[in-house]
Coordinates of C-alpha atoms in Angstrom, one line a residue:
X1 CA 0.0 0.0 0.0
X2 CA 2.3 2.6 0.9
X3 CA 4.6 1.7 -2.4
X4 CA 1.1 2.1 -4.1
X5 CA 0.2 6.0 -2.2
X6 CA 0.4 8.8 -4.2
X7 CA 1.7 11.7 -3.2
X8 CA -0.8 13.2 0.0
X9 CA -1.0 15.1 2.7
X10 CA -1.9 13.1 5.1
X11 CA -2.4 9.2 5.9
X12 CA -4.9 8.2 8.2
X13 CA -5.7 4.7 9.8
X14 CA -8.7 3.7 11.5
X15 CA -7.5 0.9 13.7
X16 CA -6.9 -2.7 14.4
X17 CA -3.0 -2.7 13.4
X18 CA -2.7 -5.7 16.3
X19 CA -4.0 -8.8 16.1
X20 CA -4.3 -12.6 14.6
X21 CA -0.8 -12.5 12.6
X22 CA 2.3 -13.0 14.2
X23 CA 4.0 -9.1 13.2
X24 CA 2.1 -6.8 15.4
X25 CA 5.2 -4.9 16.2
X26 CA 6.5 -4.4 13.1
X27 CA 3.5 -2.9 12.3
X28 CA 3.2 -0.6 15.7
X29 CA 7.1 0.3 14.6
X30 CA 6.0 2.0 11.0
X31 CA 3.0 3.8 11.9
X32 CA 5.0 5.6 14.8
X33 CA 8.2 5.8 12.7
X34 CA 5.9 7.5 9.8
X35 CA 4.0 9.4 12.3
X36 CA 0.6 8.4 11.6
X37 CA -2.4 9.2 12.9
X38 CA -4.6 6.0 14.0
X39 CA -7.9 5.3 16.3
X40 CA -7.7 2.5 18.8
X41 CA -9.7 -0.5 17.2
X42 CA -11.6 -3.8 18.9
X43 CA -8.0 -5.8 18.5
X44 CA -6.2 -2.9 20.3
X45 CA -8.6 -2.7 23.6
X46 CA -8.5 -6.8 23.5
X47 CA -4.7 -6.9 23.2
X48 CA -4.3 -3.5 26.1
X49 CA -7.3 -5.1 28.5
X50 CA -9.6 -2.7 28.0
X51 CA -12.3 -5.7 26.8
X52 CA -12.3 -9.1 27.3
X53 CA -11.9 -11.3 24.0
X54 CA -14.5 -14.0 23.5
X55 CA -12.8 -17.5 24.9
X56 CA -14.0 -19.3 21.9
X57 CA -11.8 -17.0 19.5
X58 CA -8.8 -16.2 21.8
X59 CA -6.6 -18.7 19.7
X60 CA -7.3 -16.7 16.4
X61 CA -6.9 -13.8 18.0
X62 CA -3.4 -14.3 19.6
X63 CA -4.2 -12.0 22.3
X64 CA -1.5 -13.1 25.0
X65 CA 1.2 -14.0 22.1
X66 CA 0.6 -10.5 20.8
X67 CA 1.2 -8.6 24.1
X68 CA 4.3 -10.7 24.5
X69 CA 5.6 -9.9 21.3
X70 CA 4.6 -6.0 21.7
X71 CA 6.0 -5.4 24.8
X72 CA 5.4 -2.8 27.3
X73 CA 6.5 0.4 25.5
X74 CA 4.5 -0.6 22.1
X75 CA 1.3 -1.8 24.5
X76 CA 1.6 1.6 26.1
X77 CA 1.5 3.2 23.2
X78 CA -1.6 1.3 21.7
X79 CA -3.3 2.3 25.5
X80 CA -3.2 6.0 24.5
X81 CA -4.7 5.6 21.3
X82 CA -8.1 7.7 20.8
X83 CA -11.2 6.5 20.3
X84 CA -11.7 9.3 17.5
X85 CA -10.2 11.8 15.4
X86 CA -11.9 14.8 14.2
X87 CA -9.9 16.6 11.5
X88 CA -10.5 19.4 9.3
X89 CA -9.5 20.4 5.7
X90 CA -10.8 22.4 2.9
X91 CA -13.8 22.6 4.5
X92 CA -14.8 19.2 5.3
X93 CA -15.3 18.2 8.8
X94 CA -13.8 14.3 8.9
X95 CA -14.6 12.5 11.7
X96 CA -12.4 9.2 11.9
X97 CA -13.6 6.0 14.2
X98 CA -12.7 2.6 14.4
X99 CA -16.2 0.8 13.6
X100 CA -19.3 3.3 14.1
X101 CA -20.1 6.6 16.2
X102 CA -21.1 4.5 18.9
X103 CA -18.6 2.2 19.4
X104 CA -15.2 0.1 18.5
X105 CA -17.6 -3.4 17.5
X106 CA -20.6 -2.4 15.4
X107 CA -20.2 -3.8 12.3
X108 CA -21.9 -1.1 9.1
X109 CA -22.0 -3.5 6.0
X110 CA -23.4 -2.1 3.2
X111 CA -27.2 -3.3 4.1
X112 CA -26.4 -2.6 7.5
X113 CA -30.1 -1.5 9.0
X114 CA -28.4 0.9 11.3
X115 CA -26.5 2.6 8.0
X116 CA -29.9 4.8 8.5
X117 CA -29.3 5.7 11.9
X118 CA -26.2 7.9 10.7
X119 CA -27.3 11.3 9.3
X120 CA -24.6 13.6 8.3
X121 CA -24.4 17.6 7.3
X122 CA -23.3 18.3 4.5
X123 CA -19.7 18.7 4.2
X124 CA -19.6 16.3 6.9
X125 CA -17.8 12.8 6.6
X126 CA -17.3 9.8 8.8
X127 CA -14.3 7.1 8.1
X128 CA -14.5 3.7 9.5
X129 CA -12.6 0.5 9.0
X130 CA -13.4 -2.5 11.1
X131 CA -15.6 -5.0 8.7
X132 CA -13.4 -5.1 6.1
X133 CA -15.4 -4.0 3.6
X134 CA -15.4 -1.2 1.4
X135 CA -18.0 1.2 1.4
X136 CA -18.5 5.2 0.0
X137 CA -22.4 6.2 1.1
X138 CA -24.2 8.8 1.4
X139 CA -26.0 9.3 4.5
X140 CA -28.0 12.5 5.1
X141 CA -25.8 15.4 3.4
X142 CA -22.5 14.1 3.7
X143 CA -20.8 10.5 3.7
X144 CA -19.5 7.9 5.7
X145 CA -16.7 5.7 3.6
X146 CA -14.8 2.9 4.8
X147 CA -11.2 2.0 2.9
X148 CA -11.6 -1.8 3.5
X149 CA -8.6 -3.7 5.1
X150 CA -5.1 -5.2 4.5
X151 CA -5.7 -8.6 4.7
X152 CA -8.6 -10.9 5.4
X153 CA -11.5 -9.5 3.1
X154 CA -15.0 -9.4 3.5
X155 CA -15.5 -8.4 0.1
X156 CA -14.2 -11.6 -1.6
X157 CA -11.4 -9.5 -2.8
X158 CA -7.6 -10.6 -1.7
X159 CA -6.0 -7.4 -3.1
X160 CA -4.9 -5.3 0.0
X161 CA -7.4 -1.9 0.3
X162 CA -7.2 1.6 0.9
X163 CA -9.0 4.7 0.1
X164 CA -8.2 8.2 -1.2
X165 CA -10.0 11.6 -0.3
X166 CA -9.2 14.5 -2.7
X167 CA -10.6 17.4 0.3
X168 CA -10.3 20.0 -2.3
X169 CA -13.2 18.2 -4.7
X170 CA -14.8 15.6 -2.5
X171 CA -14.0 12.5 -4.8
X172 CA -13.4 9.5 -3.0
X173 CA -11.2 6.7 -4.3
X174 CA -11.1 2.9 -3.5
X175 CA -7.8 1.3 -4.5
X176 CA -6.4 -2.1 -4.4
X177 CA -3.2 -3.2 -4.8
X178 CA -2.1 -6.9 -5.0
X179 CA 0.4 -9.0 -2.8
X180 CA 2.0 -12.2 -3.0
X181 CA -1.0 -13.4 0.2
X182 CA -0.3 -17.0 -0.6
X183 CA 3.4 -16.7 0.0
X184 CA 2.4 -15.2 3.4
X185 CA 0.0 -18.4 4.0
X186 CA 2.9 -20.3 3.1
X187 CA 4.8 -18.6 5.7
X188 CA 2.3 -18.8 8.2
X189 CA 1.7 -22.5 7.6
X190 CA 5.1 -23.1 8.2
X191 CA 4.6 -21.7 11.5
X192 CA 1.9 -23.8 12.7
X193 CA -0.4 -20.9 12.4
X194 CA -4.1 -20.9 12.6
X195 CA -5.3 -22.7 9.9
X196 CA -8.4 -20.0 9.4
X197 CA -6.4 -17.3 9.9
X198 CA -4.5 -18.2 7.2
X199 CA -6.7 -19.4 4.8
X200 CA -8.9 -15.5 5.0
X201 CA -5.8 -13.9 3.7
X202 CA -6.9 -15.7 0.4
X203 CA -10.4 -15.6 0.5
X204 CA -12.6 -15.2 -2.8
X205 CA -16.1 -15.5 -4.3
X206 CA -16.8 -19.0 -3.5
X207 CA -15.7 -18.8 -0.6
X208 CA -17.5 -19.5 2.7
X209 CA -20.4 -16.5 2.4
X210 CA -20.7 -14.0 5.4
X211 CA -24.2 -14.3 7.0
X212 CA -27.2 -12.8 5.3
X213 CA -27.1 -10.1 7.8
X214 CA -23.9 -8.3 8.2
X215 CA -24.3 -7.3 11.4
X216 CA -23.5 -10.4 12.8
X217 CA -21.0 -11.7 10.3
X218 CA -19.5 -15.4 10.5
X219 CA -16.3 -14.4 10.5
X220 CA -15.7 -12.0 13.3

């Protein structure tokens, strides 16, 4: 992704850098070394002890290996994290959250009933990442967009994701940009990794379908 960025002012990311694969610091290491802005996500409050993970899904998750491999500066860091961002340029009032404006685990598919609980101004936008699945609506005036994710799609797509805001317009742009994933679920397997951790990283149409309502999807 970042070979991919054009040049911009600013790069923004709306959580979840923690969690289920075994790099978590390196990734902590270049989002403070490039000075990036970033929301604390659902991963981040599991891995500081803010919420409990579910029992069930504590193996996928990697929870204790992850604080272990962190350590306490990098898990200090995570701690301080804000729940939101509110930013302004050209005009636009961008408001940045993990998941929803209620909360780091709501999950806002794109038939998401409570997609018409949000009612923005215009001029007004609202970024979220969390599901995994792009999104660029309007709701009221303005509108809420979601980049997608790095890894484990929801959209049947394998490619990593991001999104670009041109302030000065109002276009949004989804991107994706391709990676070798099955050399990484190579790599993974090799580790004795989960095996359905791994096998997201390639998932595609045909694959096991989230459920019919996205609010509670399968794959969590």
């Amino acid at each position: 992704v970042l070979a991919d960025l054009p040049s911009v002012d600013a790069i923004i990311c709306c959580g979840d850098l923690v969690g289920y694969y075994p790099e978590p610091d390196l990734v902590v290491d270049r989002i403070r070394e490039l000075g990036v802005p970033c929301v604390r996500g659902n991963h981040e409050l599991m891995v500081v002890g803010a919420v409990e993970a579910d029992p069930e899904q504590r193996p996928r998750y990697r929870i204790d290996w992850t604080r272990e491999r962190l350590g306490p500066d990098r898990i200090r860091w995570l701690r301080a994290l804000p729940r939101s961002m509110e930013l302004s340029w050209d005009g636009l009032a961008i408001q940045v959250r993990h998941a929803s404006p209620w909360d780091e685990t709501t999950y806002l598919y794109p038939d998401s009933p409570r997609l018409e609980e949000i009612r923005l101004a215009e001029h007004e936008w609202l970024v979220v990442g969390h599901t995994h699945y792009p999104l660029h609506r309007r709701c009221g005036s303005g509108f809420l967009v979601n980049p997608g994710s790095v890894g484990q799609p929801r959209d049947w797509d394998p490619r990593a994701a991001y999104g670009l805001l041109d302030t000065r317009t109002g276009r949004w742009r989804q991107r994706r940009v391709p990676y070798d994933h099955a050399a990484y679920q190579r790599r993974l397997a090799a580790m004795d990794w989960h095996p359905q951790t791994i096998a997201l990283l390639g998932r595609t149409r045909g694959a096991a379908e989230p459920r019919k309502n996205p609010s509670t999807p399968t794959v969590k």
